[in-house]
Coordinates of C-alpha atoms in Angstrom, one line a residue:
Chain A
M452 CA 95.7 8.1 260.5
Q453 CA 96.8 11.7 260.7
R454 CA 96.6 14.0 257.7
Y455 CA 99.7 16.2 257.2
K456 CA 100.1 19.5 255.3
C457 CA 103.6 19.8 254.0
T458 CA 105.4 22.8 252.4
I459 CA 108.2 21.9 250.1
S460 CA 110.7 23.6 247.8
Y461 CA 112.5 22.1 244.9
D462 CA 115.0 22.9 242.1
G463 CA 113.1 21.7 239.0
T464 CA 116.2 21.4 236.8
L465 CA 116.7 17.7 237.1
F466 CA 113.0 16.7 237.3
S467 CA 110.6 15.7 234.5
G468 CA 108.1 17.9 236.3
Y469 CA 106.1 17.3 239.5
Q470 CA 103.7 14.4 238.5
V471 CA 104.6 10.7 238.5
Q472 CA 105.4 9.4 235.0
P473 CA 106.7 5.9 234.3
Q474 CA 110.6 5.7 234.0
K475 CA 111.0 9.5 234.8
R476 CA 112.5 11.2 237.8
T477 CA 109.7 13.4 239.2
V478 CA 109.2 15.3 242.4
Q479 CA 106.1 13.3 243.4
S480 CA 107.8 9.9 242.9
E481 CA 110.9 11.0 244.9
I482 CA 108.7 12.1 247.8
E483 CA 106.5 9.0 247.7
E484 CA 109.7 6.9 247.6
A485 CA 111.0 8.7 250.7
L486 CA 107.7 8.3 252.5
K487 CA 107.6 4.6 251.6
K488 CA 111.0 4.1 253.2
L489 CA 109.8 6.0 256.3
H490 CA 106.8 3.7 256.5
K491 CA 108.8 0.5 256.1
G492 CA 107.6 -0.3 252.6
S493 CA 104.0 0.8 252.8
P494 CA 103.1 3.1 249.9
I495 CA 102.0 6.6 250.9
R496 CA 100.2 8.7 248.2
I497 CA 100.7 12.4 248.2
T498 CA 98.5 15.1 246.7
A499 CA 99.9 18.5 245.6
S500 CA 98.2 21.9 245.2
G501 CA 98.9 21.4 241.5
R502 CA 101.5 20.1 239.0
T503 CA 104.6 22.0 237.9
D504 CA 106.2 21.3 234.5
A505 CA 109.7 20.0 233.8
G506 CA 112.3 22.7 234.8
V507 CA 109.8 24.7 236.8
H508 CA 110.9 25.4 240.4
A509 CA 109.0 25.7 243.7
R510 CA 109.6 27.7 246.8
G511 CA 106.4 26.9 248.5
Q512 CA 104.6 24.0 246.9
V513 CA 102.1 22.4 249.3
I514 CA 101.2 18.7 249.5
H515 CA 99.1 16.5 251.8
F516 CA 99.3 12.9 252.8
D517 CA 98.0 10.6 255.5
S518 CA 100.3 8.6 257.8
P519 CA 99.7 6.2 260.7
L520 CA 103.1 7.3 262.2
H521 CA 103.1 9.4 265.4
I522 CA 106.0 11.8 264.6
P523 CA 106.0 15.3 266.2
E524 CA 105.7 18.1 263.5
D525 CA 109.2 19.3 264.0
K526 CA 110.8 15.8 263.7
W527 CA 109.1 15.2 260.3
V528 CA 111.4 17.7 258.5
N529 CA 114.6 15.9 259.5
A530 CA 113.1 12.5 259.1
L531 CA 112.2 13.3 255.5
H532 CA 115.4 15.2 254.7
S533 CA 117.6 12.2 255.4
L534 CA 115.6 10.3 252.8
L535 CA 115.1 13.0 250.1
P536 CA 117.5 14.0 247.4
D537 CA 119.3 17.3 247.7
D538 CA 117.1 19.1 245.2
I539 CA 113.9 18.7 247.3
A540 CA 113.6 20.4 250.7
V541 CA 110.8 20.1 253.2
K542 CA 110.2 23.5 254.8
K543 CA 107.4 22.7 257.1
V544 CA 105.1 19.8 258.2
E545 CA 101.9 20.6 260.0
K546 CA 99.1 18.4 261.3
A547 CA 95.9 19.1 259.3
A548 CA 92.2 18.3 259.6
P549 CA 91.3 14.9 258.1
D550 CA 89.5 16.6 255.2
F551 CA 92.2 19.1 254.4
H552 CA 93.0 19.0 250.6
A553 CA 96.1 20.6 249.2
R554 CA 94.5 21.2 245.8
F555 CA 90.8 21.8 246.5
D556 CA 91.3 24.0 249.6
A557 CA 93.8 26.3 247.9
T558 CA 92.2 29.8 247.6
G559 CA 95.0 31.3 245.6
K560 CA 98.6 31.1 244.5
E561 CA 101.6 33.3 243.9
Y562 CA 104.0 32.6 241.0
R563 CA 107.2 34.5 240.4
Y564 CA 109.2 34.6 237.1
F565 CA 112.8 35.7 236.9
V566 CA 114.4 37.2 233.8
R567 CA 118.1 38.1 233.4
L568 CA 118.4 41.1 231.1
S569 CA 121.6 40.5 229.3
N570 CA 123.2 39.3 226.1
Y571 CA 125.9 37.5 228.0
K572 CA 125.8 34.0 229.1
D573 CA 125.9 33.4 232.9
P574 CA 126.7 29.8 233.9
F575 CA 125.4 30.4 237.5
T576 CA 121.8 31.5 236.6
R577 CA 121.3 29.3 233.5
H578 CA 118.8 27.1 235.2
Y579 CA 117.2 29.8 237.4
Q580 CA 116.5 32.8 235.3
F581 CA 115.4 33.2 231.7
Q582 CA 118.0 35.2 229.8
Y583 CA 116.5 37.9 227.6
G584 CA 118.7 40.3 225.7
Y585 CA 116.3 42.9 224.3
P586 CA 116.0 46.4 225.7
L587 CA 112.6 46.7 227.5
D588 CA 110.2 49.6 228.2
I589 CA 109.1 48.7 231.8
K590 CA 106.4 51.4 231.8
Q591 CA 104.7 49.9 228.8
M592 CA 104.9 46.5 230.5
K593 CA 103.4 47.8 233.7
A594 CA 100.6 49.5 231.8
A595 CA 99.9 46.2 229.9
A596 CA 99.9 44.3 233.2
D597 CA 97.1 46.6 234.5
Y598 CA 94.8 45.2 231.9
L599 CA 95.4 41.7 233.1
V600 CA 94.4 42.3 236.7
G601 CA 90.8 41.4 237.4
T602 CA 88.4 38.5 236.4
H603 CA 88.8 37.5 232.8
D604 CA 88.5 34.5 230.5
F605 CA 92.2 33.7 230.0
T606 CA 91.7 31.3 227.0
S607 CA 94.2 33.4 225.0
F608 CA 96.8 33.0 227.7
C609 CA 96.7 29.2 228.2
S610 CA 98.1 26.3 226.2
A611 CA 95.8 25.3 223.3
K612 CA 96.0 21.8 224.8
T613 CA 94.2 22.9 228.0
E614 CA 91.2 20.6 228.7
V615 CA 89.6 22.7 231.5
E616 CA 86.4 24.2 230.2
D617 CA 86.1 27.1 232.6
R618 CA 88.9 29.4 231.8
V619 CA 87.8 32.4 233.9
R620 CA 90.3 33.3 236.5
T621 CA 90.9 36.3 238.8
I622 CA 94.4 37.9 238.9
L623 CA 94.7 40.0 242.0
R624 CA 98.1 41.4 241.4
V625 CA 100.8 41.6 238.8
G626 CA 104.1 43.1 240.1
I627 CA 107.1 43.9 237.9
E628 CA 110.3 44.8 239.6
M629 CA 113.6 45.6 238.2
S630 CA 116.9 45.5 240.0
R631 CA 120.2 45.8 238.1
E632 CA 120.0 43.2 235.4
Q633 CA 117.2 41.2 237.0
L634 CA 113.5 41.5 236.2
M635 CA 111.0 39.8 238.6
F636 CA 107.4 39.2 237.8
R637 CA 104.9 38.4 240.6
F638 CA 101.5 37.0 239.8
V639 CA 98.9 36.5 242.6
G640 CA 95.6 35.0 241.6
D641 CA 92.9 32.5 242.6
G642 CA 94.2 30.0 240.1
F643 CA 96.2 29.7 236.9
L644 CA 95.6 27.7 233.7
Y645 CA 98.1 25.4 232.0
N646 CA 101.2 27.5 230.9
M647 CA 99.3 30.7 231.8
V648 CA 102.1 32.5 233.8
R649 CA 104.6 31.6 231.1
I650 CA 102.4 33.0 228.3
L651 CA 101.6 36.1 230.3
V652 CA 105.4 36.7 230.8
G653 CA 106.1 36.0 227.2
T654 CA 103.4 38.5 226.1
L655 CA 104.6 41.2 228.6
L656 CA 108.2 40.8 227.5
E657 CA 107.1 41.3 223.8
T658 CA 105.1 44.4 225.0
G659 CA 108.3 45.7 226.5
R660 CA 110.1 45.3 223.2
G661 CA 107.3 47.3 221.5
L662 CA 105.7 44.3 219.6
H663 CA 102.4 44.9 221.4
Q664 CA 100.8 48.0 222.9
P665 CA 99.5 47.9 226.5
E666 CA 95.8 48.2 225.3
D667 CA 96.3 45.2 223.0
M668 CA 95.8 43.1 226.1
K669 CA 92.1 43.9 225.9
T670 CA 91.9 42.6 222.4
I671 CA 93.9 39.6 223.2
L672 CA 91.7 38.7 226.2
A673 CA 88.5 39.3 224.2
G674 CA 89.7 37.2 221.2
K675 CA 89.9 34.0 223.3
D676 CA 92.5 32.6 221.0
R677 CA 96.0 31.4 222.0
S678 CA 97.6 32.6 218.8
L679 CA 96.9 36.2 219.7
A680 CA 99.2 36.2 222.7
G681 CA 103.0 36.1 222.8
K682 CA 105.4 33.2 223.1
T683 CA 105.5 30.9 226.1
A684 CA 108.5 32.0 228.2
A685 CA 111.0 29.3 229.2
A686 CA 110.1 26.9 232.1
H687 CA 113.3 27.5 234.1
G688 CA 112.5 31.2 235.0
L689 CA 109.2 30.1 236.8
Y690 CA 108.7 29.5 240.5
L691 CA 105.6 28.4 242.3
W692 CA 106.2 30.8 245.2
E693 CA 103.3 30.3 247.6
V694 CA 99.9 28.6 247.9
F695 CA 97.2 30.3 249.9
Y696 CA 94.6 28.5 252.0
Chain B
M912 CA 150.1 33.6 215.5
Q913 CA 148.3 35.9 217.9
R914 CA 148.3 35.4 221.7
Y915 CA 144.9 35.9 223.3
K916 CA 144.1 36.6 227.0
C917 CA 140.6 35.3 227.8
T918 CA 138.5 35.8 230.9
I919 CA 136.1 33.0 231.7
S920 CA 133.5 32.0 234.3
Y921 CA 132.3 28.5 235.1
D922 CA 130.0 26.7 237.3
G923 CA 132.3 24.0 238.8
T924 CA 129.5 21.7 239.8
L925 CA 129.7 19.2 237.0
F926 CA 133.5 19.4 236.4
S927 CA 136.3 17.2 237.8
G928 CA 138.2 20.5 238.3
Y929 CA 140.0 22.7 235.9
Q930 CA 142.9 20.6 234.7
V931 CA 142.7 17.9 232.0
Q932 CA 142.5 14.3 233.4
P933 CA 141.9 11.2 231.3
Q934 CA 138.2 10.2 231.0
K935 CA 137.0 13.2 233.1
R936 CA 135.0 16.2 232.2
T937 CA 137.2 19.2 233.0
V938 CA 137.1 22.9 232.2
Q939 CA 140.4 22.8 230.3
S940 CA 139.3 19.9 228.1
E941 CA 136.0 21.4 227.2
I942 CA 137.6 24.7 226.2
E943 CA 140.4 23.0 224.3
E944 CA 137.7 20.9 222.5
A945 CA 135.8 24.0 221.5
L946 CA 139.0 25.7 220.2
K947 CA 139.9 22.6 218.3
K948 CA 136.5 22.7 216.5
L949 CA 137.0 26.4 215.8
H950 CA 140.4 25.6 214.3
K951 CA 139.1 22.8 212.1
G952 CA 140.7 20.0 214.0
S953 CA 144.0 21.6 215.0
P954 CA 144.7 21.2 218.7
I955 CA 145.1 24.4 220.7
R956 CA 146.6 24.3 224.1
I957 CA 145.4 26.7 226.8
T958 CA 147.2 27.9 229.9
A959 CA 145.3 29.2 233.0
S960 CA 146.3 31.4 235.9
G961 CA 146.0 28.3 238.0
R962 CA 143.9 25.2 238.6
T963 CA 140.7 25.0 240.5
D964 CA 139.5 21.8 242.2
A965 CA 136.4 19.8 241.5
G966 CA 133.3 21.7 242.5
V967 CA 135.1 25.1 242.7
H968 CA 133.6 27.9 240.7
A969 CA 135.2 30.8 238.7
R970 CA 133.9 34.2 238.0
G971 CA 137.1 35.6 236.5
Q972 CA 139.5 32.8 235.6
V973 CA 142.1 33.9 233.0
I974 CA 143.6 31.7 230.3
H975 CA 145.9 32.4 227.3
F976 CA 146.3 30.6 224.0
D977 CA 147.8 31.2 220.6
S978 CA 145.7 31.2 217.4
P979 CA 146.5 31.7 213.7
L980 CA 142.9 32.9 213.2
H981 CA 142.2 36.6 212.5
I982 CA 139.0 37.1 214.5
P983 CA 138.2 40.5 216.0
E984 CA 138.2 40.5 219.8
D985 CA 134.4 41.0 220.1
K986 CA 133.6 38.2 217.7
W987 CA 135.6 35.6 219.7
V988 CA 133.1 35.6 222.6
N989 CA 130.2 34.5 220.3
A990 CA 132.4 32.1 218.3
L991 CA 133.4 30.3 221.5
H992 CA 129.9 30.4 223.1
S993 CA 128.3 28.5 220.3
L994 CA 130.9 25.7 220.9
L995 CA 131.1 25.7 224.7
P996 CA 128.7 23.9 227.1
D997 CA 126.3 26.1 229.2
D998 CA 128.4 25.9 232.3
I999 CA 131.3 27.8 230.9
A1000 CA 131.0 31.4 229.7
V1001 CA 133.6 33.5 228.0
K1002 CA 133.5 37.0 229.4
K1003 CA 136.2 38.8 227.4
V1004 CA 138.8 38.0 224.8
E1005 CA 141.7 40.4 224.3
K1006 CA 144.8 40.4 222.1
A1007 CA 147.9 40.1 224.3
A1008 CA 151.6 40.5 223.8
P1009 CA 153.3 37.3 222.4
D1010 CA 155.0 36.7 225.8
F1011 CA 151.9 37.3 228.0
H1012 CA 151.5 34.4 230.4
A1013 CA 148.2 33.8 232.3
R1014 CA 150.0 32.1 235.2
F1015 CA 153.5 33.7 235.5
D1016 CA 152.3 37.3 234.8
A1017 CA 149.5 37.2 237.4
T1018 CA 150.4 39.6 240.3
G1019 CA 147.6 38.6 242.5
K1020 CA 144.2 37.0 242.9
E1021 CA 140.9 37.5 244.6
Y1022 CA 138.9 34.5 245.9
R1023 CA 135.5 34.7 247.5
Y1024 CA 133.8 32.1 249.6
F1025 CA 130.1 32.0 250.3
V1026 CA 128.5 30.4 253.4
R1027 CA 124.7 30.0 254.0
L1028 CA 124.1 30.3 257.7
S1029 CA 121.2 28.0 258.2
N1030 CA 120.1 24.6 259.5
Y1031 CA 117.6 24.3 256.7
K1032 CA 118.4 22.7 253.4
D1033 CA 118.0 25.0 250.4
P1034 CA 117.8 23.2 247.0
F1035 CA 118.7 26.4 245.1
T1036 CA 122.1 27.1 246.8
R1037 CA 123.3 23.6 247.4
H1038 CA 126.0 23.8 244.8
Y1039 CA 126.9 27.5 245.3
Q1040 CA 127.1 28.1 249.0
F1041 CA 128.5 26.1 251.9
Q1042 CA 125.7 25.5 254.5
Y1043 CA 126.9 26.0 258.1
G1044 CA 124.4 25.8 260.9
Y1045 CA 126.4 27.0 263.9
P1046 CA 125.9 30.5 265.5
L1047 CA 129.0 32.6 264.7
D1048 CA 130.7 35.5 266.4
I1049 CA 131.6 37.7 263.5
K1050 CA 133.7 40.1 265.6
Q1051 CA 136.0 37.2 266.7
M1052 CA 136.3 36.1 263.1
K1053 CA 137.3 39.5 261.9
A1054 CA 139.8 39.8 264.7
A1055 CA 141.3 36.5 263.7
A1056 CA 141.4 37.5 260.0
D1057 CA 143.5 40.6 261.0
Y1058 CA 146.3 38.2 262.1
L1059 CA 146.3 36.6 258.6
V1060 CA 146.9 39.8 256.6
G1061 CA 150.5 40.4 255.7
T1062 CA 153.4 38.2 254.6
H1063 CA 153.6 34.9 256.3
D1064 CA 154.6 31.3 255.8
F1065 CA 151.2 29.6 255.3
T1066 CA 152.4 26.0 255.7
S1067 CA 149.7 25.5 258.4
F1068 CA 147.1 26.6 256.0
C1069 CA 147.8 24.5 253.0
S1070 CA 147.2 20.9 252.1
A1071 CA 149.8 18.6 253.6
K1072 CA 150.2 17.2 250.0
T1073 CA 151.5 20.6 248.8
E1074 CA 154.8 20.1 246.9
V1075 CA 155.7 23.8 246.6
E1076 CA 158.7 24.5 248.8
D1077 CA 158.2 28.3 249.3
R1078 CA 155.0 28.7 251.3
V1079 CA 155.4 32.4 252.0
R1080 CA 152.6 34.4 250.6
T1081 CA 151.2 37.9 251.1
I1082 CA 147.5 38.4 252.0
L1083 CA 146.5 42.0 251.2
R1084 CA 143.0 41.8 252.5
V1085 CA 140.5 39.5 254.2
G1086 CA 136.9 40.8 254.1
I1087 CA 134.1 39.2 256.0
E1088 CA 130.6 40.5 255.2
M1089 CA 127.3 39.3 256.4
S1090 CA 123.9 39.9 254.8
R1091 CA 120.8 38.1 256.1
E1092 CA 121.8 34.5 256.2
Q1093 CA 124.7 34.8 253.8
L1094 CA 128.3 35.2 254.9
M1095 CA 130.9 36.2 252.3
F1096 CA 134.6 36.0 252.6
R1097 CA 137.0 37.9 250.3
F1098 CA 140.7 37.1 250.1
V1099 CA 143.0 39.2 248.1
G1100 CA 146.7 38.2 247.9
D1101 CA 149.7 37.7 245.7
G1102 CA 149.1 34.0 245.5
F1103 CA 147.4 31.1 247.3
L1104 CA 148.7 27.6 248.1
Y1105 CA 146.8 24.4 247.5
N1106 CA 143.5 24.4 249.5
M1107 CA 144.7 27.6 251.3
V1108 CA 141.5 29.6 251.0
R1109 CA 139.3 26.6 252.1
I1110 CA 141.5 26.0 255.1
L1111 CA 141.5 29.7 256.1
V1112 CA 137.7 29.7 255.8
G1113 CA 137.4 26.5 257.8
T1114 CA 139.6 27.9 260.6
L1115 CA 137.8 31.3 260.6
L1116 CA 134.4 29.5 260.9
E1117 CA 135.7 27.4 263.8
T1118 CA 136.9 30.7 265.4
G1119 CA 133.4 32.1 265.0
R1120 CA 132.1 29.1 266.9
G1121 CA 134.6 29.7 269.7
L1122 CA 136.8 26.7 269.0
H1123 CA 139.8 29.0 268.5
Q1124 CA 140.6 32.5 269.8
P1125 CA 141.7 35.2 267.3
E1126 CA 145.2 35.3 268.7
D1127 CA 145.5 31.5 268.1
M1128 CA 146.2 32.5 264.4
K1129 CA 149.7 33.6 265.5
T1130 CA 150.4 30.2 267.0
I1131 CA 149.0 28.3 264.1
L1132 CA 151.0 30.3 261.5
A1133 CA 154.2 30.0 263.6
G1134 CA 153.7 26.2 264.0
K1135 CA 154.0 25.5 260.3
D1136 CA 151.8 22.4 260.8
R1137 CA 148.6 21.7 258.9
S1138 CA 147.1 19.8 261.8
L1139 CA 147.0 23.0 263.9
A1140 CA 144.5 24.8 261.6
G1141 CA 140.8 24.0 261.1
K1142 CA 138.9 21.8 258.7
T1143 CA 139.1 22.4 254.9
A1144 CA 135.8 24.1 254.0
A1145 CA 133.8 22.5 251.2
A1146 CA 134.8 23.2 247.6
H1147 CA 131.4 24.4 246.4
G1148 CA 131.4 27.6 248.4
L1149 CA 134.7 28.8 246.7
Y1150 CA 134.9 31.1 243.7
L1151 CA 138.1 32.3 241.9
W1152 CA 136.8 35.8 241.6
E1153 CA 139.5 37.8 239.8
V1154 CA 143.1 37.5 238.6
F1155 CA 145.2 40.7 238.7
Y1156 CA 148.0 41.5 236.1

């Protein structure tokens, strides 16, 4: 048995998220189905760095799996491509140590979130950018983002349904870049709670509209209450960009 | 009755082309359906500058229609948006003279064609750029394009099924621009025959690979024989970009 580390990208539009669910088309089930074919019917289980929700995209999701097949690293990509649907691409397959774990060994992640600043519909970006028509004060948003960097209890910025008890996470960087009518958020951190990036984006967008002041972020964090933060931004603007090991 | 000129864009991926066909989802039928709802059940016929094939996109298709409704120009966009599917957007609605005709009054068109130069699958561009993995000599392609500019009989560069008898067209400009792994073709001309842009692109790509020499374009044009030109490039890289009046 050889353990493989595999970097994949996918367009989340037509998936009911990453994780296997009965009767649903998911990223995990499509990849496991392809691996099963490659292994002549033997089921192969994959483990990802984490789940992504329905509609969320990935540029650099990482998974691991074990295989008895002796395929050179560079042949894996083509072998899998011929068996995978068009909305999943394998970017890299590398041999890994037998105890490598895509989830537990991850030391951090980068997520990006794309917003299209317009009141006009655009058929070409409808699944790939969140459309937001309000005028935004980018300086206020950047000032608010500065309060989020560091180690905090992010209870206010995760779904109320989150079952994880330890909600302390470290955000290393929040970048906000504007070019023409596109706004790009970058979040780099040691880990992110359920819906955390989407709630951070929703709150920063509301700050840009003047509904919150930058220093409100301190109060929101301290309150440990989801209802203090802004709306959850739509899934289709979010990309799992990179996983660090 | 007021005649309206309407500029639309659409993502061609999920359409069986522009023109109405029984049992198929087409751009024309979706727009006529929306207009029918807006007119409380009265059918409204639309006329476009020209058809686009299945999978072909439009950034600036132009249509005209007549309506008894007195809606200000700027209200039309929202009125139609609420009734149209997400893959069609109305960019502009303008009052036009009663004899304005989207097809017969067009004096020219611009088409663009996007190629992704890579051997690797990309889930995000699969419907929007044609993937082409061969190394290309851009200089040779530009030299070949120069032979196409001007007034020529383009019989060799249109589908053998073309029923139009007069195949003389004027190409005003062919632009070829490369940025990172994207290649963009721009074609501006007084009119284009069936499949003409896709066959021009296919032939220019083959020239880039060294399968034709630039000066072969002269022979291909003179031969008036479809079999002399290159393959028809895929529909999903093509965009009707603008219609001139």
